[in-house]
Amino acid sequence: MTTMYKNVAYDGKARAGVVTTAHGEIETPIFMPVGTRASVKCMWQHELEEVGAQIILGNTYHLYLRPGHELIEKVGGGLHGFMNWKKPILTDSGGYQVFSLSSMNKLSEEGVRFQSHIDGSYHMISPEKSMEIQRALGSDIVMNFDECPALPATKERLRESMELTLRWAKRCRDYELKEHQNLFGIIQGGLHFDLRTECMERLTEMNFEGYALGGLSVGEKNEEMVEFCSDFVHTMPKDKPRYLMGVGKPLDILTGIKNGLDMFDCVLPTRNARNGQFLTHHGPLNIKKERFKEDTLPPDPDCSCKVCSNYSRSYIRHLYNTGEYLAGQLISYHNLHFFLDMTKQARAHIIAGTFDEYYKTFYNNYTSNQWT
Amino acid sequence: MTTMYKNVAYDGKARAGVVTTAHGEIETPIFMPVGTRASVKCMWQHELEEVGAQIILGNTYHLYLRPGHELIEKVGGGLHGFMNWKKPILTDSGGYQVFSLSSMNKLSEEGVRFQSHIDGSYHMISPEKSMEIQRALGSDIVMNFDECPALPATKERLRESMELTLRWAKRCRDYELKEHQNLFGIIQGGLHFDLRTECMERLTEMNFEGYALGGLSVGEKNEEMVEFCSDFVHTMPKDKPRYLMGVGKPLDILTGIKNGLDMFDCVLPTRNARNGQFLTHHGPLNIKKERFKEDTLPPDPDCSCKVCSNYSRSYIRHLYNTGEYLAGQLISYHNLHFFLDMTKQARAHIIAGTFDEYYKTFYNNYTSNQWT
């Protein structure tokens, strides 16, 4: 099988590439909007295309519970048909939500037994069950089922977790997915370089179609994560996509790109939107603030999106303050456009060999925090 | 001053026309989406244009309280600029909300003193104040400030109310609006033909730019309203727009059109959307129902809108059941498209002289209630 990743350019450690799937190509580096329950919150599918989304995420845990993977396969032949999204989809394994959302969960060699956060019913997700669900969802990129311990954790605990994750990875690898599906291995090991390296090497022997860094951005300090990425990412396989799971803020993503990562996802642009936060080229802007009451400027004057071309801060502040649905719609749209424009620009600058310059300018503007 | 209404065709009592405003022409009969607080709920402004909206409503009471008419005039030069809606706008007088929303209100010859439903603060809306607010909002069609008593009411009470409404109408008429604004008189009088006729004649002497039927659909039986409209509407001035306020359900609107009314507004398509109700050519469809769980059909198979062309009942049911924002967005969009397509089709059939046929077919399909 040929690799799904093709490199286009390097600029330092940063890299631009193309990831090929049955539902189309993805130009990397790329940000992936999160469509937890078969919907990126407040966004129509055609709006996702408008803001430049090339691939979106679905959550195995949520879709398993509601409406159920069997229904999605029966009704839509998978998630693509069910939600009418024609471009690539990545599904997570359900592991993270089982640990973070379920009120009760019990870990064993077999998998995780847990209670639904919705109705308290009992369920078991094992590596095989996670693969069964993701197979039914028909995602282009499938994540293996891993354990994700909260940091800080002892090295001993992290090693145990890593060993379990590796045994589970083997069981996922042995599961037969659909022809078009690609399985990614998840590298665990906390901030320990040696553990991560060992995990990566042992996963590489199983020959996954891509590799993800899991268990970061779950409690450790930001600088620690940045430093770890700087040291580690360039040692990852060069011929496979590299995915930093659940990260994150604009500068974290840009730093990830600088270190050679290709794929990123985070609920931040849509979740913060519903709290009134615009991400802008000059830092986060909280639309609730009194200072924007009569402000006729667009949310981000350096942005060309449909929101910034049509609506003023004053108007959106009014919508937000009166609880109008349109506020969440407008801010989500802009924020996703902002993230996707950022990864698009980063790619163009990597290809042009000017990424460092782009990084510095973006960093300086973003940290100027004009709106605090 | 020339009249803003130009008739294009009659078919029985039903009529097709053109209403001209400074912000463009409105082809009547027309349904007007309600943008209570400077936003038609869940809809972007360009989406309103997509579904065929030619004029929208704003609510004086709500906009006066938040963000305030002065702010709207200062920031946007009026409501058009504030919310970036370039087509015509009609604003109500605030009267209806003062009576229905305020926890405390005191009626006097001067106007209505009331407490805000938001923070309990005291305010006074008089005919002059209502005109001042609507002048600042810059709406193309301004409604006079009337009293709207709940039905049933004694004839004596209705006459008193009508006399007050007429004195207030005179004060509104004497107020200087902006050059481009048109003032509509509101005909009150419950279901009493003689009161309504007297009210209309005395309003006509003041020469308003259009006439509205107020105080209907506020407690009386539906058949009573239908019967009243059938007898009364054709006696209204022929050279002015005729507006049935706050009505209503699809068949009520169609019956209104049949009787010669031109303009309609109602929150029903957007409010019911948020409760999971699609309006379809075969009656209301409640997407929550178990029977739609695996239904791959579009919400309304006879509809060509962006929702019905792209999403299944099964998917939208899932969105609704999990509380996804997109559910409200999709159903609102379809329902507004449905109402606006209905008035558009009605107009075409009036012009073609086939309105009765359209009415019968629509009526029979709609009352077949396939989805109950």
Short mmCIF file of N, CA, C and O in Angstrom, two decimals, chain B residues 35 83 101 105 109 117 120-121 132-133 157-158 172 194 227 240 330 360:
data_model
loop_
_atom_site.label_atom_id
_atom_site.label_comp_id
_atom_site.label_asym_id
_atom_site.label_seq_id
_atom_site.Cartn_x
_atom_site.Cartn_y
_atom_site.Cartn_z
N GLY B 35 -38.04 40.03 12.53
CA GLY B 35 -36.70 40.16 13.10
C GLY B 35 -36.77 40.97 14.38
O GLY B 35 -36.27 42.08 14.46
N MET B 83 -28.11 46.57 11.06
CA MET B 83 -28.11 45.11 10.86
C MET B 83 -27.70 44.71 9.45
O MET B 83 -27.63 43.52 9.15
N LEU B 101 -46.08 41.88 26.98
CA LEU B 101 -44.83 41.44 27.61
C LEU B 101 -44.55 42.09 28.95
O LEU B 101 -43.93 41.50 29.82
N ASN B 105 -48.37 47.51 33.31
CA ASN B 105 -48.54 48.64 32.41
C ASN B 105 -49.78 49.42 32.80
O ASN B 105 -50.76 48.89 33.28
N GLU B 109 -54.50 58.57 28.70
CA GLU B 109 -54.67 59.29 27.43
C GLU B 109 -53.31 59.58 26.79
O GLU B 109 -53.15 59.52 25.57
N HIS B 117 -39.62 44.23 30.67
CA HIS B 117 -39.64 42.80 31.03
C HIS B 117 -38.23 42.30 31.31
O HIS B 117 -38.04 41.19 31.78
N GLY B 120 -37.09 45.55 34.78
CA GLY B 120 -38.08 46.18 35.66
C GLY B 120 -38.04 47.71 35.66
O GLY B 120 -38.79 48.34 36.40
N SER B 121 -37.18 48.30 34.83
CA SER B 121 -37.10 49.77 34.78
C SER B 121 -38.40 50.34 34.20
O SER B 121 -39.10 49.69 33.45
N GLU B 132 -41.03 58.69 17.51
CA GLU B 132 -39.62 59.08 17.69
C GLU B 132 -38.71 57.85 17.51
O GLU B 132 -37.68 57.91 16.83
N ILE B 133 -39.11 56.75 18.12
CA ILE B 133 -38.31 55.52 18.03
C ILE B 133 -38.28 55.01 16.60
O ILE B 133 -37.20 54.73 16.04
N ARG B 157 -66.23 48.36 25.59
CA ARG B 157 -64.78 48.41 25.79
C ARG B 157 -64.06 48.58 24.45
O ARG B 157 -63.10 49.35 24.34
N LEU B 158 -64.55 47.90 23.44
CA LEU B 158 -63.93 47.98 22.12
C LEU B 158 -64.10 49.37 21.52
O LEU B 158 -63.21 49.89 20.87
N CYS B 172 -50.01 60.43 15.89
CA CYS B 172 -48.95 59.81 15.07
C CYS B 172 -48.86 60.50 13.71
O CYS B 172 -47.78 60.83 13.23
N ASP B 194 -69.48 47.14 12.25
CA ASP B 194 -69.77 48.58 12.28
C ASP B 194 -68.62 49.38 12.92
O ASP B 194 -68.23 50.44 12.43
N GLU B 227 -64.23 34.69 8.69
CA GLU B 227 -65.51 35.24 8.24
C GLU B 227 -65.45 36.77 8.22
O GLU B 227 -65.90 37.41 7.27
N LYS B 240 -54.35 51.42 -1.47
CA LYS B 240 -53.34 51.38 -0.40
C LYS B 240 -53.05 49.93 -0.01
O LYS B 240 -53.95 49.08 -0.11
N LEU B 330 -31.69 24.96 10.24
CA LEU B 330 -32.25 24.29 9.06
C LEU B 330 -33.77 24.43 9.00
O LEU B 330 -34.34 24.74 7.95
N LYS B 360 -57.25 25.76 -3.64
CA LYS B 360 -57.86 24.45 -3.35
C LYS B 360 -56.82 23.35 -3.25
O LYS B 360 -56.86 22.52 -2.35
#
